[in-house]
XYZ file of C-alpha atoms in Angstrom:
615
model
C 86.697 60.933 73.044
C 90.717 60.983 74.367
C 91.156 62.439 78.036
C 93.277 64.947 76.192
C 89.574 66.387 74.733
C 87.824 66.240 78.336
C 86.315 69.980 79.241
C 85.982 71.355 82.303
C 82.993 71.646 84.116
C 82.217 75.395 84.009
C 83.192 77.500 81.045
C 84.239 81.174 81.447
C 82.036 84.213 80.294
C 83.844 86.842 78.370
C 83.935 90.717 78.784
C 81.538 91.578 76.253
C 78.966 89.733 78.133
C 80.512 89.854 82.516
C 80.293 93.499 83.532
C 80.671 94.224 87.700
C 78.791 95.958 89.732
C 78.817 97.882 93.069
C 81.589 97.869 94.982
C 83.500 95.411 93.000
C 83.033 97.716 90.060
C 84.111 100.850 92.312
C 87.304 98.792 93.434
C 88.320 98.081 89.773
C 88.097 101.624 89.175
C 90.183 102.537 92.271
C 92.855 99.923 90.615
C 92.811 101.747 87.064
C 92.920 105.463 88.269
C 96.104 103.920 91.043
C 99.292 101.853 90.082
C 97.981 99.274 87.776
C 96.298 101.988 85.899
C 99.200 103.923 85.000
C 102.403 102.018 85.223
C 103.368 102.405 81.724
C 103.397 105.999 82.299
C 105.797 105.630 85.649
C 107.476 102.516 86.004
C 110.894 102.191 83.917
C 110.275 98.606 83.892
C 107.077 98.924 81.895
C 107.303 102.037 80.536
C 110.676 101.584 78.612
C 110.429 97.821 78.544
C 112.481 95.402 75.513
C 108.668 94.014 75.018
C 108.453 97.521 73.526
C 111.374 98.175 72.146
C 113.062 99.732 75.302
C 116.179 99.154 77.633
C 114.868 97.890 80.426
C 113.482 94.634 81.896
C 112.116 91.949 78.927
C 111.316 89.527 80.965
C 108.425 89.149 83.346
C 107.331 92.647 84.583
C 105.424 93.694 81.267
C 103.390 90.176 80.999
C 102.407 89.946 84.490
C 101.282 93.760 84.033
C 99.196 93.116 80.839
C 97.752 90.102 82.383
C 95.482 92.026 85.074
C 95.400 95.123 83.128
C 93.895 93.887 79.763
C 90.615 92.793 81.463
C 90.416 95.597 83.897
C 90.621 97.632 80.536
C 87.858 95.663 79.192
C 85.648 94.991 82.494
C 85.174 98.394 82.728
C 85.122 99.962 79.150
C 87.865 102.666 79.490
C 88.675 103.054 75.863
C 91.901 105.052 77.082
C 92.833 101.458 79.395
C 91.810 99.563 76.129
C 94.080 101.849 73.535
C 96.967 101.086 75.669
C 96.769 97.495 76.321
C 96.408 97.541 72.254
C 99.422 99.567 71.775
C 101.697 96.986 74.313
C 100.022 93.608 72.395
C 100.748 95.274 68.719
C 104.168 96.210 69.865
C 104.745 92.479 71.020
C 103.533 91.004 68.173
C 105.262 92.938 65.691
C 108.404 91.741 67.294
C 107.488 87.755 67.087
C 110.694 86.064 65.443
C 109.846 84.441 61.275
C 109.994 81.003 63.876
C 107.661 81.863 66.406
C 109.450 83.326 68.963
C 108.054 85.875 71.138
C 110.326 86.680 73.836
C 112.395 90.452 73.411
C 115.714 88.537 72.953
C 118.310 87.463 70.478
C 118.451 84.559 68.827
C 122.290 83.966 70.737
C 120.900 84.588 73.975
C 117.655 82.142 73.827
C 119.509 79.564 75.426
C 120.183 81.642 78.572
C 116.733 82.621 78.422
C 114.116 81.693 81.191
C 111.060 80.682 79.497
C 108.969 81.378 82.227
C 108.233 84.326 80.490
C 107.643 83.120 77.465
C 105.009 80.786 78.454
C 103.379 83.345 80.644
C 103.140 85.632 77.725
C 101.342 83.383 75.384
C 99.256 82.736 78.787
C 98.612 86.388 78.205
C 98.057 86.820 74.733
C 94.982 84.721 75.716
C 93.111 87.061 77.606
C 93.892 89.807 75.556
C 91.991 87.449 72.613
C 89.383 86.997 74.731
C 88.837 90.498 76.217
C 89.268 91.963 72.428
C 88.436 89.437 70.061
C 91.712 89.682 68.341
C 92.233 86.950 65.657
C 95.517 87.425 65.182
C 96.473 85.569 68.330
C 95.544 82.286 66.914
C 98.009 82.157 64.349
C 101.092 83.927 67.016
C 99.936 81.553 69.747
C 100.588 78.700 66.764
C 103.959 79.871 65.711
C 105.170 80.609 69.455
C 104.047 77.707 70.976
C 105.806 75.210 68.204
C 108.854 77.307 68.417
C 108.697 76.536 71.971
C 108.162 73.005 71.602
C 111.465 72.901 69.182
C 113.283 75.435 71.878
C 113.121 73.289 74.550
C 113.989 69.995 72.958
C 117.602 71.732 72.627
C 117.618 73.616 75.795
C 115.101 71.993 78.267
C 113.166 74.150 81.013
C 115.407 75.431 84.224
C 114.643 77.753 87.019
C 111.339 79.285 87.158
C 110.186 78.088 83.294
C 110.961 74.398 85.335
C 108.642 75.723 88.544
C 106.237 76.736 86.133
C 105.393 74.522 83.246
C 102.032 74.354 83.909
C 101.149 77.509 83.567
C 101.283 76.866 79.546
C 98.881 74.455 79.372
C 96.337 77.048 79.709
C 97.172 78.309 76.413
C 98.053 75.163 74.885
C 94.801 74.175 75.514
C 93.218 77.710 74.447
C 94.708 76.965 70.521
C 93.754 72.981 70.847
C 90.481 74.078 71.560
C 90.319 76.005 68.137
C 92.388 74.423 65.807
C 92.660 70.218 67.581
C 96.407 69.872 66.622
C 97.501 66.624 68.092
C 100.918 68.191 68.685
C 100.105 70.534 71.348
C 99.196 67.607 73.442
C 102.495 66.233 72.895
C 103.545 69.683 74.060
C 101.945 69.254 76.940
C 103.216 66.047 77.844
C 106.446 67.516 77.243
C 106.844 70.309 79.802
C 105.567 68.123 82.205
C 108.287 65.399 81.939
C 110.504 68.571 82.151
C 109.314 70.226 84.461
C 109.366 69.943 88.776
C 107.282 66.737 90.273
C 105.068 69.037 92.675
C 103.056 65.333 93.019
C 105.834 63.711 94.369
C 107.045 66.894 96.319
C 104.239 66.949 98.451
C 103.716 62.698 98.912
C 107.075 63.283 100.720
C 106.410 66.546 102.327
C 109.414 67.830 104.504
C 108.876 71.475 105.073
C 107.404 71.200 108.368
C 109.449 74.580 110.075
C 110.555 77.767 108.169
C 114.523 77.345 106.691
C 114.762 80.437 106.126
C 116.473 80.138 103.552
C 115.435 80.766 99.650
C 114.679 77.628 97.260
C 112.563 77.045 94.286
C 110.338 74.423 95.715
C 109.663 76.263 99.257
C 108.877 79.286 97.383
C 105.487 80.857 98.088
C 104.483 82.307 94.204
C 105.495 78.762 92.976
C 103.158 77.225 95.601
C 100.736 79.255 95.075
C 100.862 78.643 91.586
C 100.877 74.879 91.422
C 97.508 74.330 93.088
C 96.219 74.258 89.705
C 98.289 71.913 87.741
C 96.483 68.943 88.640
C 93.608 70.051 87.353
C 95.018 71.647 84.230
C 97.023 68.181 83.602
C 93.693 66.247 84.204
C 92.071 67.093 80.561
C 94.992 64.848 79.605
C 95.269 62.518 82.827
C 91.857 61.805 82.984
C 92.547 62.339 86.889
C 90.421 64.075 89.419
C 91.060 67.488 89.127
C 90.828 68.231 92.992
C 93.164 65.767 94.081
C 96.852 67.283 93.867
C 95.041 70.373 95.239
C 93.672 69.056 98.378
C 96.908 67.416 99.394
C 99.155 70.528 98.311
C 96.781 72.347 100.467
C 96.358 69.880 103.412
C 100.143 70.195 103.664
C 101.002 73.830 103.235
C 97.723 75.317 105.536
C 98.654 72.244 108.187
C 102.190 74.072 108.773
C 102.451 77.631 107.328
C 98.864 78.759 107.353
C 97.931 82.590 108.053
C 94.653 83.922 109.817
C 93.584 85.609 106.382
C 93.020 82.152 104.919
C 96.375 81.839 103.253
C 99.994 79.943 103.523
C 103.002 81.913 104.450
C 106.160 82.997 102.677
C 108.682 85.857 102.952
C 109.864 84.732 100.267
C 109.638 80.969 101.217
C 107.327 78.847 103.653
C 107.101 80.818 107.243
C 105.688 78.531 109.771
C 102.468 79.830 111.292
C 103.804 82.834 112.937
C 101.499 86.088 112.665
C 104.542 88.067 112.496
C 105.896 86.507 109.667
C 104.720 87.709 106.031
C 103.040 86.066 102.509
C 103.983 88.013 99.575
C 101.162 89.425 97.506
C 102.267 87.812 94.110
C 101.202 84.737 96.182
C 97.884 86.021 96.939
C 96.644 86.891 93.307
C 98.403 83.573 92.110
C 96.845 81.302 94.847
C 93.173 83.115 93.631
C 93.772 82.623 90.014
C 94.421 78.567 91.048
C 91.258 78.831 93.121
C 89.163 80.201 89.608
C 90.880 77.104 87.478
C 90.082 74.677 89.762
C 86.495 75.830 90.294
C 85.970 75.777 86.155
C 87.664 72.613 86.107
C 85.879 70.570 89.218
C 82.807 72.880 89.534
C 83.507 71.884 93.635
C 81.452 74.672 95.803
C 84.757 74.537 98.336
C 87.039 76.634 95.479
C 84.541 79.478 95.606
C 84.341 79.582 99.086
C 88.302 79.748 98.963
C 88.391 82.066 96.346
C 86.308 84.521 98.041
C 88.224 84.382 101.593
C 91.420 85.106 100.409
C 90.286 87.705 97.547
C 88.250 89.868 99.952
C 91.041 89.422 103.167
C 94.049 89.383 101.886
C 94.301 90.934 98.724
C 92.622 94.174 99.730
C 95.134 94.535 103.302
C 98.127 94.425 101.087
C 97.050 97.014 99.026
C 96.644 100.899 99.869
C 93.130 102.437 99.713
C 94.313 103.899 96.587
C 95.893 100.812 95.345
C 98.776 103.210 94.479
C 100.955 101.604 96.599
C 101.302 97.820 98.029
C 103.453 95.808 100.388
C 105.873 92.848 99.141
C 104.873 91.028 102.593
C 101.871 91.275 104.754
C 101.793 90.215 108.299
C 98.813 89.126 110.372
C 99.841 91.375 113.425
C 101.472 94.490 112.146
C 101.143 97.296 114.197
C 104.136 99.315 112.536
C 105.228 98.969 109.179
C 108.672 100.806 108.776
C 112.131 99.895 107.936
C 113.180 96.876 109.945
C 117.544 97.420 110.638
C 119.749 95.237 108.605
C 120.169 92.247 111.010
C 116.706 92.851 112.742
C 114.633 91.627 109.322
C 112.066 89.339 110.879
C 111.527 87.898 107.151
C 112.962 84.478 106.095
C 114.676 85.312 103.044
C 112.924 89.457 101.960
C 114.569 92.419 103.052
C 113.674 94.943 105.794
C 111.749 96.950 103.821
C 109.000 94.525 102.844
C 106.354 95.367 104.675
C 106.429 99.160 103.527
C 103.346 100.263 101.419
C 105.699 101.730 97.971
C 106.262 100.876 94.289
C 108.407 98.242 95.000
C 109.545 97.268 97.859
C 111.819 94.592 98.674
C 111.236 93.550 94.277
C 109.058 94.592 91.884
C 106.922 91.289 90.339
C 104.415 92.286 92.836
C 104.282 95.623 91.708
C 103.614 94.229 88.336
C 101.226 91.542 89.213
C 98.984 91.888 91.995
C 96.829 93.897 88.990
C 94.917 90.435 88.360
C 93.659 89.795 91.573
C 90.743 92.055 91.205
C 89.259 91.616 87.548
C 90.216 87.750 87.218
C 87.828 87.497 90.486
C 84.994 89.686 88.772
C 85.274 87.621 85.453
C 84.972 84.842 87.827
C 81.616 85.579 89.026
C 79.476 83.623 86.871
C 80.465 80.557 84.740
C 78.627 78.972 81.663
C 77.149 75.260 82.372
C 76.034 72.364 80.069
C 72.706 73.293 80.785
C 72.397 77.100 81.822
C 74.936 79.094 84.516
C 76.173 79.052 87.702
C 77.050 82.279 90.218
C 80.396 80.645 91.599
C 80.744 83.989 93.721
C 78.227 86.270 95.264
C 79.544 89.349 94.078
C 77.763 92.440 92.283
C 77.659 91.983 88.536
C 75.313 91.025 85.908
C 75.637 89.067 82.882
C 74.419 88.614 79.691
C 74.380 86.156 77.248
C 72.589 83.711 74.535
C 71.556 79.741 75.376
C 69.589 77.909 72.701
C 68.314 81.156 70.966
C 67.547 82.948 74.090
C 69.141 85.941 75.525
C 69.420 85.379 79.337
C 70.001 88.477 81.417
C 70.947 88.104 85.554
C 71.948 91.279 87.573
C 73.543 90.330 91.207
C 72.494 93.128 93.699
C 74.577 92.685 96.639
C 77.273 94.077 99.475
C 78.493 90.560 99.867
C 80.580 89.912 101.940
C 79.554 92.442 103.705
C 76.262 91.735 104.164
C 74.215 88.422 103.917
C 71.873 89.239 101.503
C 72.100 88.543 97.470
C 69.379 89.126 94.929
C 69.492 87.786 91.353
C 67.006 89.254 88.862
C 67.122 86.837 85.931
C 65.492 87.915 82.559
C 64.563 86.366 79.608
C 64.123 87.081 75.497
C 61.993 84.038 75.664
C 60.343 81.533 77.964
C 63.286 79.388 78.044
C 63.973 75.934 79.993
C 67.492 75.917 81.873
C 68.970 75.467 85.223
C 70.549 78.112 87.357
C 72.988 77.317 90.078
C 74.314 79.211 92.941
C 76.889 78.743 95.371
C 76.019 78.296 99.023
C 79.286 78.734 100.839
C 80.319 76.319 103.470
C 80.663 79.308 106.219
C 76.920 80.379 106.219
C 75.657 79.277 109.666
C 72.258 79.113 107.930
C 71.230 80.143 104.283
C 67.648 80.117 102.613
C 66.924 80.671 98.751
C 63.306 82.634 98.067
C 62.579 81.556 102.085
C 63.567 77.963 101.649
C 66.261 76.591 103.582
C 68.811 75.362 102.012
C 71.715 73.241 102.380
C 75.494 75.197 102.743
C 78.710 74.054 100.936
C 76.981 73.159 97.865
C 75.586 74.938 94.728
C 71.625 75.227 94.914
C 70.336 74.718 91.543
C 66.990 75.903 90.381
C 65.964 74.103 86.726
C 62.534 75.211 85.197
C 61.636 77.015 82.273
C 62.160 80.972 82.973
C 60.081 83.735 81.527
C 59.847 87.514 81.435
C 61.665 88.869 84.696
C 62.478 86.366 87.792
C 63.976 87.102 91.284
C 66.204 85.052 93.109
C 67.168 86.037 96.545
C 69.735 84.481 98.969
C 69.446 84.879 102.598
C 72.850 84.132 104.628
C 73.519 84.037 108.452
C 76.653 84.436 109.690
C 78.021 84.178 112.833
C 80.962 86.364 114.780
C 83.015 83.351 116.411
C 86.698 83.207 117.684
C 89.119 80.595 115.819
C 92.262 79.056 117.625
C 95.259 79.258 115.672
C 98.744 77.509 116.277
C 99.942 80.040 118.536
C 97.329 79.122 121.175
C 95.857 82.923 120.262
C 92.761 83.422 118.341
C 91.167 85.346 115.191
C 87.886 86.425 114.970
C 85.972 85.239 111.816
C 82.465 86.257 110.557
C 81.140 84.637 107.142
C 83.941 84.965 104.434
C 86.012 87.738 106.681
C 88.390 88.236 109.459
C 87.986 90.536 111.536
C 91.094 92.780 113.217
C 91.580 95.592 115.714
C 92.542 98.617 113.674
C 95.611 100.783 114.471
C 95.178 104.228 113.578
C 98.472 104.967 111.054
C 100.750 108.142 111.286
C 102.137 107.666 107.967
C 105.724 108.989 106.995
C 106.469 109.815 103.219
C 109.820 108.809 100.890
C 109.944 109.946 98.028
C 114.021 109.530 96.417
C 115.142 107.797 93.077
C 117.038 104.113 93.538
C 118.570 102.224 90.210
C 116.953 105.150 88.038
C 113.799 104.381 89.826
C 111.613 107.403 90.836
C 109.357 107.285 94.067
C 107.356 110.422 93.876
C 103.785 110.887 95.272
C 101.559 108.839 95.093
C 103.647 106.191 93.937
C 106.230 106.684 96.729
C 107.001 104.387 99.627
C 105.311 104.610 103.263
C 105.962 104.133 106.713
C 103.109 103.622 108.871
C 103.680 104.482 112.535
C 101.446 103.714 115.439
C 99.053 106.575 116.555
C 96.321 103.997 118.723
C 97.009 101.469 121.312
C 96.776 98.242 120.003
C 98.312 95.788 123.080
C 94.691 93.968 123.596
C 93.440 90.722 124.081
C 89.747 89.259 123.825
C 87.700 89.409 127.300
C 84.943 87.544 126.010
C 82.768 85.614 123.242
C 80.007 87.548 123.089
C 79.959 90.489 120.030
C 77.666 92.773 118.569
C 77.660 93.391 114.269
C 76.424 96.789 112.655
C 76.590 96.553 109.031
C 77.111 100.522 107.463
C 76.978 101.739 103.941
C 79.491 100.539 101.332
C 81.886 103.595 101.049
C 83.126 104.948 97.968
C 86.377 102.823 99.248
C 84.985 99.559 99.433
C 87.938 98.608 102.139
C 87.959 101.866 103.772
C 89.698 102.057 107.765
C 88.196 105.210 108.052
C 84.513 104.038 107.318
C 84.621 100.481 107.027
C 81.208 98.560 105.689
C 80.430 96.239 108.337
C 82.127 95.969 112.002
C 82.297 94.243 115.454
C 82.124 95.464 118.927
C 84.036 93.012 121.082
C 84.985 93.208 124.899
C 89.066 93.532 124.961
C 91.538 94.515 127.507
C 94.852 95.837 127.256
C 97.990 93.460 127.705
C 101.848 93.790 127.855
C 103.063 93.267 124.377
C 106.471 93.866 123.707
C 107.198 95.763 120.046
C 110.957 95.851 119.021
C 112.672 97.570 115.627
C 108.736 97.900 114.637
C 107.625 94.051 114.797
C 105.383 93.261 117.846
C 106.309 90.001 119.262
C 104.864 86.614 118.562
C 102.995 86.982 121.476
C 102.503 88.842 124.767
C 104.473 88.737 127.447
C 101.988 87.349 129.915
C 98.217 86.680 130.736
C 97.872 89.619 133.153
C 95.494 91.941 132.359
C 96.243 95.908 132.176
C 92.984 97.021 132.194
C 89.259 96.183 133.301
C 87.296 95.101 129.583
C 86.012 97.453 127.466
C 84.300 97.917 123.647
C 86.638 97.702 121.093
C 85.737 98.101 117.381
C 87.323 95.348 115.037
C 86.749 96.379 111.489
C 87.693 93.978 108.317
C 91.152 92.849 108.116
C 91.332 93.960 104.491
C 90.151 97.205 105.824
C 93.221 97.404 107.824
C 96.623 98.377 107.356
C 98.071 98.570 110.781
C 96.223 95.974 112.293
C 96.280 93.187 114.726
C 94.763 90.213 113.689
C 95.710 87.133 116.456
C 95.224 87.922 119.788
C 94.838 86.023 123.091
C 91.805 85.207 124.411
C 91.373 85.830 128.011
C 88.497 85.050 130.341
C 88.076 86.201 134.088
């Protein structure tokens, strides 16, 4: 068997047979009934797009949409979500070219055209097969994909489609997988002599320090992105799949890493300040590289990444109605409003990043942070050679068929916010297969059915099942303070951050810009300071109350789980609405007292890194 016909390790469940659960379920539905749900019905950019047969944008905005919008359709069985996904696929494919091509532009301007697009569409096009079943993609996907071969023979990849190439082999190797034509691989091999040498970027790593200014290769999304494309080039490289990852990531977290278990970039690498921002396109595209290179390696570490940044920083750069979002989040802000021309603390974004809004500062987050969500719910379980694995300890249950069987398993959990996960597995038959979970490496202690167990590993049970089983996993965490860069300190519990909220007065904008309406609640936000937040730690010691999972899984007002620490107040300056890196001095304004820190993704005005002094 050629390395191009390796397979990964795990292999992905569908729709028809991953549904979520609990909170994770309520969030989804929070994300359909906000902006994801209903940009085709307010956002120009979608709503009258050249994918469609509109005026306006035709290049990556309707894609990016579709791609976290077809499987939140599908995860949750909205025929309504479903008819209009259906409606923006038909209208695409009715438009493919008699050669293949399936980008909204003419045959004159193709040469002009970035195909980063194009190969993010037939990236698409994938999940809406798999969500729907569609068997009409096979034969599009065919026709695109050798049109793009011939394309790019002509007029070779530039800009982002050069940034990007990898993100094609996903559905290159989709259609190998179904119809083993030895030409795709040659595709493959293709785009990557084309495209940007991340490999030998990062052997000769030289972005120590923020520039500040914007590039290609310092540029967060296409960071974020090419954490996968070893492992995605390793069904033809034979290669370890983890490798490129691991150094990528030893690199970017050693010199632009963020408290919420990301790298920084406003729009580029930022240094390790907790003032400066990530954008959220980076987020959702860092997670999605996180699920690839768990189904490819089947290492327990990609889960437990996975799960720290999808639960930290995805939900605190996001409104509790997920109608709005900010372009840049910041591990200390304790105002988010319009930063003076001049004043921008941002590398490269403008001053009104940090708003919650439709778009502000650009709009590919608006379009795209819509994956983050279901991508991590169809994550939750993965097929093995010999049974299924929960990757991530999230609600959900699954069903499918092994050997003649059909295998039920229902997750019952608040993970993360609590410790505790029970899996009720059920079977048609007595049935012999193994079941795996992962035991993330941040569980102080963990025990399956009362057994300890080891952490940073998947525990796998392999028996014969019958009738109805239980499986229940017990995990301790513990509160503890970590040291960051900037000689201040975050406080960390399991997979979450913790961070002293700041109640929010928020201001409302609602105006038209470029033919763009902001009207409630898809306006833009200020939040103003209404709490004092100038506080350091006083001591070590905290106390944990776990509450009720809200109808807002990441609510401020009633969060699901806090901390009571001992903090005193501090000098800290705050200037045009960004506090400073860090306080002015070690003096203490106040004797300590019990503060409540509540999750960081619970927290829009928040601070995050804060000194840590003992008397």
């Amino acid at each position: 068997m050629g390395a191009e016909r390796a397979m990964t390790a795990f292999h992905s469940f569908t729709t028809k047979e991953i549904q979520p659960a609990g909170w994770l379920k309520r969030q989804l539905e929070i994300q359909a009934d906000g902006l994801c749900g209903n940009l085709d019905r307010v956002w120009p950019d979608v709503q009258d797009s050249k994918w469609i047969g509109g005026t306006r944008d035709g290049w990556e905005r309707v894609p990016y949409w579709l791609d976290g919008f077809i499987p939140m359709a599908y995860l949750l069985g909205r025929e309504d979500l479903v008819r209009r996904a259906k409606k923006y696929v038909d209208a695409i494919l009715s438009r493919q070219a008699d050669d293949g091509w399936i980008c909204p532009c003419s045959e004159s301007e193709r040469a002009g055209y970035d195909v980063w697009a194009y190969l993010l569409i037939c990236k698409v096009l994938t999940v809406y097969a798999d969500c729907s079943g569609d068997e009409r993609i096979e034969q599009v996907l065919y026709k695109a994909l050798k049109c793009l071969y011939a394309h790019i023979q002509e007029h070779p990849l530039f800009n982002w489609g050069k940034m990007r190439w990898f993100e094609c082999l996903i559905p290159i190797f989709w259609l190998y997988d179904r119809v083993q034509a030895e030409w795709l691989i040659d595709l493959a091999k293709e785009l990557k002599n084309q495209g940007f040498d991340y490999d030998k970027w990062f052997d000769s790593f030289a972005e120590t320090a923020p520039k500040n200014e914007w590039r290609y290769d310092t540029h967060v999304v296409n960071l974020a992105m090419c954490l996968k494309s070893g492992a995605l080039y390793s069904r033809i490289s034979g290669e370890d799949p983890d490798a490129f990852a691991e150094k990528a990531l030893s690199c970017l977290m050693k010199y632009h890493s963020m408290a919420a278990f990301h790298f920084t970039g406003d729009e580029c690498l930022a240094g390790d300040s907790p003032v400066r921002g990530s954008e959220l396109c980076g987020v959702v595209e860092a997670m999605y590289s996180y699920e690839i290179l768990s189904e490819y390696s089947a290492a327990a570490k990609w889960g437990d990444a996975l799960e720290r940044l999808a639960l930290n920083a995805l939900p605190a750069a996001v409104s509790e109605d997920m109608w709005t979002h900010q372009y840049d989040q910041m591990t200390n802000q304790p105002q988010c409003s319009i930063q003076p021309e001049g004043k921008v603390v941002f590398g490269t974004n403008n001053g009104e990043s940090n708003l919650f809004g439709l778009e502000p500062n650009y709009g590919c987050c608006t379009a795209n942070f819509g994956q983050g969500f279901p991508k991590l719910a169809l994550n939750i379980f993965k097929r093995t050679q010999n049974g299924f694995a929960a990757v991530l300890l999230l609600p959900a249950s699954v069903s499918f068929s092994y050997d003649g069987a059909v295998i039920n398993c229902e997750c019952e959990t608040d993970y993360p916010f609590s410790g505790e996960v029970k899996y009720t597995i059920s079977v048609s038959e007595p049935k012999a297969f193994a079941f795996s979970v992962r035991i993330p490496q941040f569980a102080k202690k963990a025990e399956v059915n009362g057994s300890l167990v080891q952490t940073g590993q998947y525990y796998t049970i392999e028996k014969t099942w019958s009738g109805r089983e239980t499986v229940v996993i017990k995990l301790d965490f513990e509160a503890e303070l970590v040291k960051r860069p900037s000689g201040m300190y975050c406080l960390v519990r399991g997979p979450l951050l913790y961070a002293l909220p700041v109640k929010a007065r928020k201001v409302m904008h609602e105006y038209v810009r470029n033919g763009v309406e902001r009207k409630f609640p898809y306006c833009d936000y200020e939040l103003f300071p209404e709490s004092e937040w100038r506080y350091c730690f006083a001591s070590d010691v905290f106390t944990v109350r776990e509450n009720s999972v809200s109808d807002v899984p990441f609510s401020a007002e009633n969060p699901p789980v806090e901390i009571e620490a001992e903090m005193a107040r501090i000098d800290w300056e705050i200037t045009d609405g960004i506090c400073a890196e860090k306080p002015l001095s070690c003096e203490r304004r106040s004797p300590a007292q019990k503060v409540r820190l509540i999750p960081y993704g619970c927290a829009k005005l928040r601070m995050a890194e804060l000194p840590y002094f003992r008397r």
